[in-house]
Short mmCIF file of C-alpha atoms in Angstrom, two decimals:
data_model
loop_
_atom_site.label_atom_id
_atom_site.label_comp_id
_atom_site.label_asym_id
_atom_site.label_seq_id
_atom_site.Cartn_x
_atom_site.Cartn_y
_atom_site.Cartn_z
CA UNK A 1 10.83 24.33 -19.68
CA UNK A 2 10.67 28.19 -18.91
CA UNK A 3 7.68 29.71 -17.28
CA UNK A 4 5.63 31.95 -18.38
CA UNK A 5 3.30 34.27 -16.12
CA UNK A 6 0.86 36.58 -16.20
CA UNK A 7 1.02 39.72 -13.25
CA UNK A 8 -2.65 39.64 -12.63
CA UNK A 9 -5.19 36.89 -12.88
CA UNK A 10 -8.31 39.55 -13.68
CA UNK A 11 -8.38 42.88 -15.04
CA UNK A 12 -11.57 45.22 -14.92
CA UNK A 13 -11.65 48.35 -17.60
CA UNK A 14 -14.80 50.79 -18.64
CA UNK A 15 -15.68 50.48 -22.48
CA UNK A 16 -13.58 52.69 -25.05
CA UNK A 17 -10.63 53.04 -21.68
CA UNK A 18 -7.01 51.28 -22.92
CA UNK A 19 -5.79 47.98 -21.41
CA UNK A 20 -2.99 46.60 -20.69
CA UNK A 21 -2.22 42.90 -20.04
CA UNK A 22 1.41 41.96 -18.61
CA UNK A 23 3.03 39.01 -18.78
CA UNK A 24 6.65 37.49 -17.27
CA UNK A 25 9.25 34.99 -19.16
CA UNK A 26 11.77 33.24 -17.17
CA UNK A 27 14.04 32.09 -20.02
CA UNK A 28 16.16 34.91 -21.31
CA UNK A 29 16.79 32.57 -24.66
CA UNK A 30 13.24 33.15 -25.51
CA UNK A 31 12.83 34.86 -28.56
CA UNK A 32 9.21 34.39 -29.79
CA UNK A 33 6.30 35.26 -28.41
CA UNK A 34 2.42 35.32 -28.92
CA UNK A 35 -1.00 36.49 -27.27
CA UNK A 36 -4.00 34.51 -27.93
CA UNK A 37 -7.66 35.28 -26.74
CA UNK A 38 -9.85 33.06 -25.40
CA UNK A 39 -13.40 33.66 -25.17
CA UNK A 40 -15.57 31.63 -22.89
CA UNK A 41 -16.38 28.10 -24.26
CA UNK A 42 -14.10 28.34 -27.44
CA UNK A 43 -10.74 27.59 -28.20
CA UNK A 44 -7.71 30.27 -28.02
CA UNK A 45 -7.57 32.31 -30.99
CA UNK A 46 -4.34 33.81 -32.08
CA UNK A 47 -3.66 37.63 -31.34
CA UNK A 48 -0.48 38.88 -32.12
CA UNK A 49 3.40 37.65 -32.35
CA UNK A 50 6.34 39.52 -31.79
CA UNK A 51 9.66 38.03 -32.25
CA UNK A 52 12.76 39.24 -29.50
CA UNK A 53 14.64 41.51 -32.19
CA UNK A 54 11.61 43.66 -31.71
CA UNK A 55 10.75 45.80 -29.02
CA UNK A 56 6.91 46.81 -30.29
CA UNK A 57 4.80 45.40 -32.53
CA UNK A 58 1.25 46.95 -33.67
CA UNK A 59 -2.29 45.21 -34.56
CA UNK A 60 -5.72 46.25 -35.42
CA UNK A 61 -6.02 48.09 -32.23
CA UNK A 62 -3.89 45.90 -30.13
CA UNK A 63 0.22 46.70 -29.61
CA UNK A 64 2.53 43.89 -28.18
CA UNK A 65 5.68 45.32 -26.29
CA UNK A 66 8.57 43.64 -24.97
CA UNK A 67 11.15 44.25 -23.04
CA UNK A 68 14.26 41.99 -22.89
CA UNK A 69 15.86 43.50 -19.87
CA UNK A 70 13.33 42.84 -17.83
CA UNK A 71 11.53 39.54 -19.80
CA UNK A 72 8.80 41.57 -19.40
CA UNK A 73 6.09 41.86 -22.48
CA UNK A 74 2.23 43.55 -22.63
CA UNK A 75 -0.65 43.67 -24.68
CA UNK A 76 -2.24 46.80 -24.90
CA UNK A 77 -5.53 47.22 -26.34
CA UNK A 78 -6.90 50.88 -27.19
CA UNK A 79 -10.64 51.50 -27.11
CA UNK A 80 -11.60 48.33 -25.47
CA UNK A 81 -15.04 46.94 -26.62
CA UNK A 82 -17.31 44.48 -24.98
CA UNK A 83 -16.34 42.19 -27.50
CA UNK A 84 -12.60 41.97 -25.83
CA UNK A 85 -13.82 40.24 -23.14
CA UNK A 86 -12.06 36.98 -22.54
CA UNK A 87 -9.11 35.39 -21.21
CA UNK A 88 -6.10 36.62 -22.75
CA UNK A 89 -2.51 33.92 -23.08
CA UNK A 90 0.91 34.86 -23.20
CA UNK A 91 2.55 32.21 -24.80
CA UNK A 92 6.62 31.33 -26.08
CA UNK A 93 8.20 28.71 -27.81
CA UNK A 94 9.72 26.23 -25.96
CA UNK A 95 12.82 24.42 -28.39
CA UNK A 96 13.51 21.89 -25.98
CA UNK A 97 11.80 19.20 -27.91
CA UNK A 98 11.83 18.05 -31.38
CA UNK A 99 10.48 21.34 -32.49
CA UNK A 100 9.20 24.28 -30.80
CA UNK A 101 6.26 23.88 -28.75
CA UNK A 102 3.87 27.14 -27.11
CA UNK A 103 4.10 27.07 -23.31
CA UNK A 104 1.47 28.89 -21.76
CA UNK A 105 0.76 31.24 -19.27
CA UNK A 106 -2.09 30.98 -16.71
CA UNK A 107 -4.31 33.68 -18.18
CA UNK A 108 -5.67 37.23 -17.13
CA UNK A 109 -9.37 37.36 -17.50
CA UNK A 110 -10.57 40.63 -19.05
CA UNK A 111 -13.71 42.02 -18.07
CA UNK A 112 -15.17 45.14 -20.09
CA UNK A 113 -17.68 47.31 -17.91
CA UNK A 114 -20.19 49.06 -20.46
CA UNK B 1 -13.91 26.01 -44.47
CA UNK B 2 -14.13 23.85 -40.63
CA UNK B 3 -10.55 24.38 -39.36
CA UNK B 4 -9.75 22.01 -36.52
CA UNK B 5 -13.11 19.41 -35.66
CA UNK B 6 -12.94 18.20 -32.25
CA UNK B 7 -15.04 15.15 -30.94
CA UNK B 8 -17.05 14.46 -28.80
CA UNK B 9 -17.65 18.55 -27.22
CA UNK B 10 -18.73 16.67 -24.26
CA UNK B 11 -17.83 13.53 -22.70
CA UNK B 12 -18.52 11.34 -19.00
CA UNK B 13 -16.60 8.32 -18.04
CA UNK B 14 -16.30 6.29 -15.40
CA UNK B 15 -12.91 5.34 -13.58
CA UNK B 16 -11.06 2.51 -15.89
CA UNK B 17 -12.80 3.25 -18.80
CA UNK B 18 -11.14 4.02 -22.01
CA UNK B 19 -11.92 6.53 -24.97
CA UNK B 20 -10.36 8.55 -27.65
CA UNK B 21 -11.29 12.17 -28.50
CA UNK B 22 -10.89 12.56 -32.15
CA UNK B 23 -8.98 15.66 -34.12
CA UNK B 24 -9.34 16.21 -37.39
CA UNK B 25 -7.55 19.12 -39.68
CA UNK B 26 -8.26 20.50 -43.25
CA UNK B 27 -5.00 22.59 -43.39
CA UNK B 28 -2.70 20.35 -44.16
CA UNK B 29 -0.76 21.53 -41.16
CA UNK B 30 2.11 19.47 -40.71
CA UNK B 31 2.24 20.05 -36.71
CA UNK B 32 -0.93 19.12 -34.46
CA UNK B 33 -0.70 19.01 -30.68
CA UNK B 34 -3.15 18.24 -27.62
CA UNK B 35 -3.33 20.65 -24.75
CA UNK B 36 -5.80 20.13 -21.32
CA UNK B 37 -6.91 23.31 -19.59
CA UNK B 38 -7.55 23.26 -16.06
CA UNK B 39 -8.50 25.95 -13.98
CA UNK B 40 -5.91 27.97 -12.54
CA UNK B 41 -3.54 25.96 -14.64
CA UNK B 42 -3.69 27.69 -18.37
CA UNK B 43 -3.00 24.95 -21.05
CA UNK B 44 -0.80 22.48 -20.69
CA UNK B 45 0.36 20.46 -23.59
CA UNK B 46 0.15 16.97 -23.52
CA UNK B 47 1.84 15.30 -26.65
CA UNK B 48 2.38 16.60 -30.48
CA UNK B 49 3.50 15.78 -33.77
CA UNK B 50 4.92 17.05 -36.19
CA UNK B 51 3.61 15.06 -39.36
CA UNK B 52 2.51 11.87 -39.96
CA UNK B 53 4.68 9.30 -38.11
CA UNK B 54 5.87 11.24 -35.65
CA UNK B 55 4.86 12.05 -32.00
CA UNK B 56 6.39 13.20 -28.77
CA UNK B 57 5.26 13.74 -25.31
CA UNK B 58 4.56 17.06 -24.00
CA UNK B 59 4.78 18.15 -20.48
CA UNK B 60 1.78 15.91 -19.37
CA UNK B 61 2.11 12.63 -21.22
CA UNK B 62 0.79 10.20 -19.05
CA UNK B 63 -2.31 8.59 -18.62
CA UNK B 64 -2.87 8.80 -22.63
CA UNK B 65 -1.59 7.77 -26.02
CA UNK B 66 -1.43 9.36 -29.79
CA UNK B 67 -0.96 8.54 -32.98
CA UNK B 68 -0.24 10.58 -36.61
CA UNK B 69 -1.07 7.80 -39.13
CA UNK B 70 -2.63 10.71 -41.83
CA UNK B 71 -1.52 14.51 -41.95
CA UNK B 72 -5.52 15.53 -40.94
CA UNK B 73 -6.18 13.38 -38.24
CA UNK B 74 -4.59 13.48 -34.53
CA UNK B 75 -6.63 11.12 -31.93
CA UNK B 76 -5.86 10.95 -27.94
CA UNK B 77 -6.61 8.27 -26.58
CA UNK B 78 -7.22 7.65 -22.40
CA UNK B 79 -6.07 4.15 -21.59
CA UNK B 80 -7.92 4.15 -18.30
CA UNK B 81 -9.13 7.30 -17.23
CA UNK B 82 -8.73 8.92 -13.73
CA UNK B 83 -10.50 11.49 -12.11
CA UNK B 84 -7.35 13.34 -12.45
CA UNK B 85 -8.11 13.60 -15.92
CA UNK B 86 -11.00 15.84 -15.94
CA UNK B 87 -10.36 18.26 -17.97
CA UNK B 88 -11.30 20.66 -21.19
CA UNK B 89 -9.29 18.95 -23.95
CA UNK B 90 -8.02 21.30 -26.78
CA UNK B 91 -6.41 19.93 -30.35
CA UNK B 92 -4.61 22.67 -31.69
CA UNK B 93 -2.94 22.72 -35.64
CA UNK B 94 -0.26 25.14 -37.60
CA UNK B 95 2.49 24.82 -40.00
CA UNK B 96 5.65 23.57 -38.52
CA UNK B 97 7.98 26.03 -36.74
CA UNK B 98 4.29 28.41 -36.39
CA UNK B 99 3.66 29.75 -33.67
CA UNK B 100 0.17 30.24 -34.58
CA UNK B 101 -2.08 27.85 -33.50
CA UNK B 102 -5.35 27.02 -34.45
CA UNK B 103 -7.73 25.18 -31.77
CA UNK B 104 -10.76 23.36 -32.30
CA UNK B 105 -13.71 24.06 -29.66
CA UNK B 106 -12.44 21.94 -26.92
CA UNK B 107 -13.67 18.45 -25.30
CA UNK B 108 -15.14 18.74 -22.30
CA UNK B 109 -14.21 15.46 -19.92
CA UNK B 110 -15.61 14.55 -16.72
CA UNK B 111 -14.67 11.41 -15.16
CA UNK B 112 -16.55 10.20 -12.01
#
């Protein structure tokens, strides 16, 4: 299956700065892809999809951008809150078997400095 | 409204010993799936389904076993488990073709 990566493993920001989260795809037939949050000691909780005949998509505060040329896509998230700290997934659907499955990325861990 | 129940949270085995984590979902998702998470490693998916019947391996099949004999539940089962196998063990649920997934809490799995 294609891999999916994320550019930096941690990410530091001061509260109520912007961040931005970058991830890598390696299959250029991708053409779905999601963010999902993880916060320490719970499951991954879905963020945000954005499908490839889109280039941005906007959230409550969050914006997912991809770029195609590059298989290249972010997650930005304005005003970050202590609350946004977590590990944050890039994920994309795999079709190689009987139905699409998430594969994902290795995580960038946010931390928000008050 | 519970979502996706995952038991035991916490678990220790010995080497050779079997066990089954249970999954249970009030969705009526059709698809259902088993991830691990190791450090370093993000999640990895070890076998799904997508309704009752019907399973498939994922990229880390071996070493355990499913089944899909009702819609809700979704049990993994460790023939003999390895040390290998430690592990947080995530059950994850949507509607088929979704790609939003819903995860239970995870099933922490240390074995010695």
């Amino acid at each position: 299956g294609e891999s999916v990566g994320l550019h930096l493993p941690t990410l530091s920001v001061q509260e109520g700065d912007n961040s931005i989260i970058n991830c890598a795809y390696s299959n250029s037939a991708s053409d779905y892809f999601i963010w999902y949050k993880q916060e320490s000691g719970k499951g991954p909780q879905f963020i945000i999809d954005i499908r490839s005949n889109m280039d941005k998509r906007q959230g409550q505060r969050v914006t997912v951008l991809l770029n195609k040329t590059v298989k290249h896509l972010s997650l930005q998230i304005a005003a970050t809150q202590p609350g946004d700290s977590a590990v944050y997934f890039c994920a994309d659907l795999d079709y190689g078997g009987s139905q699409g499955n998430l594969i994902f990325g290795k995580g960038t861990k946010l931390s928000v400095k008050p | 409204n519970a979502g996706v129940t995952q038991t035991p949270k916490f678990q220790v085995l010995k080497t050779g010993q079997s066990m089954t984590l249970q999954c249970a979902q009030d969705m009526n998702h059709e698809y259902m799936s088993w991830y691990r998470q190791d450090p370093g490693m993000g999640l990895r998916l070890i076998h799904y389904s997508v309704g009752a019947g019907i399973t498939d391996q994922g990229e880390v099949p071996n070493g355990y076993n499913v089944s899909r004999s009702t819609t809700e539940d979704f049990p993994l089962r460790l023939l003999s488990a390895a040390p290998s196998q430690t592990s947080v063990y995530f059950c994850a649920s949507s509607h088929a073709g979704n790609g939003e997934l819903f995860f239970g809490e995870g099933s922490r799995l240390t074995v010695l």
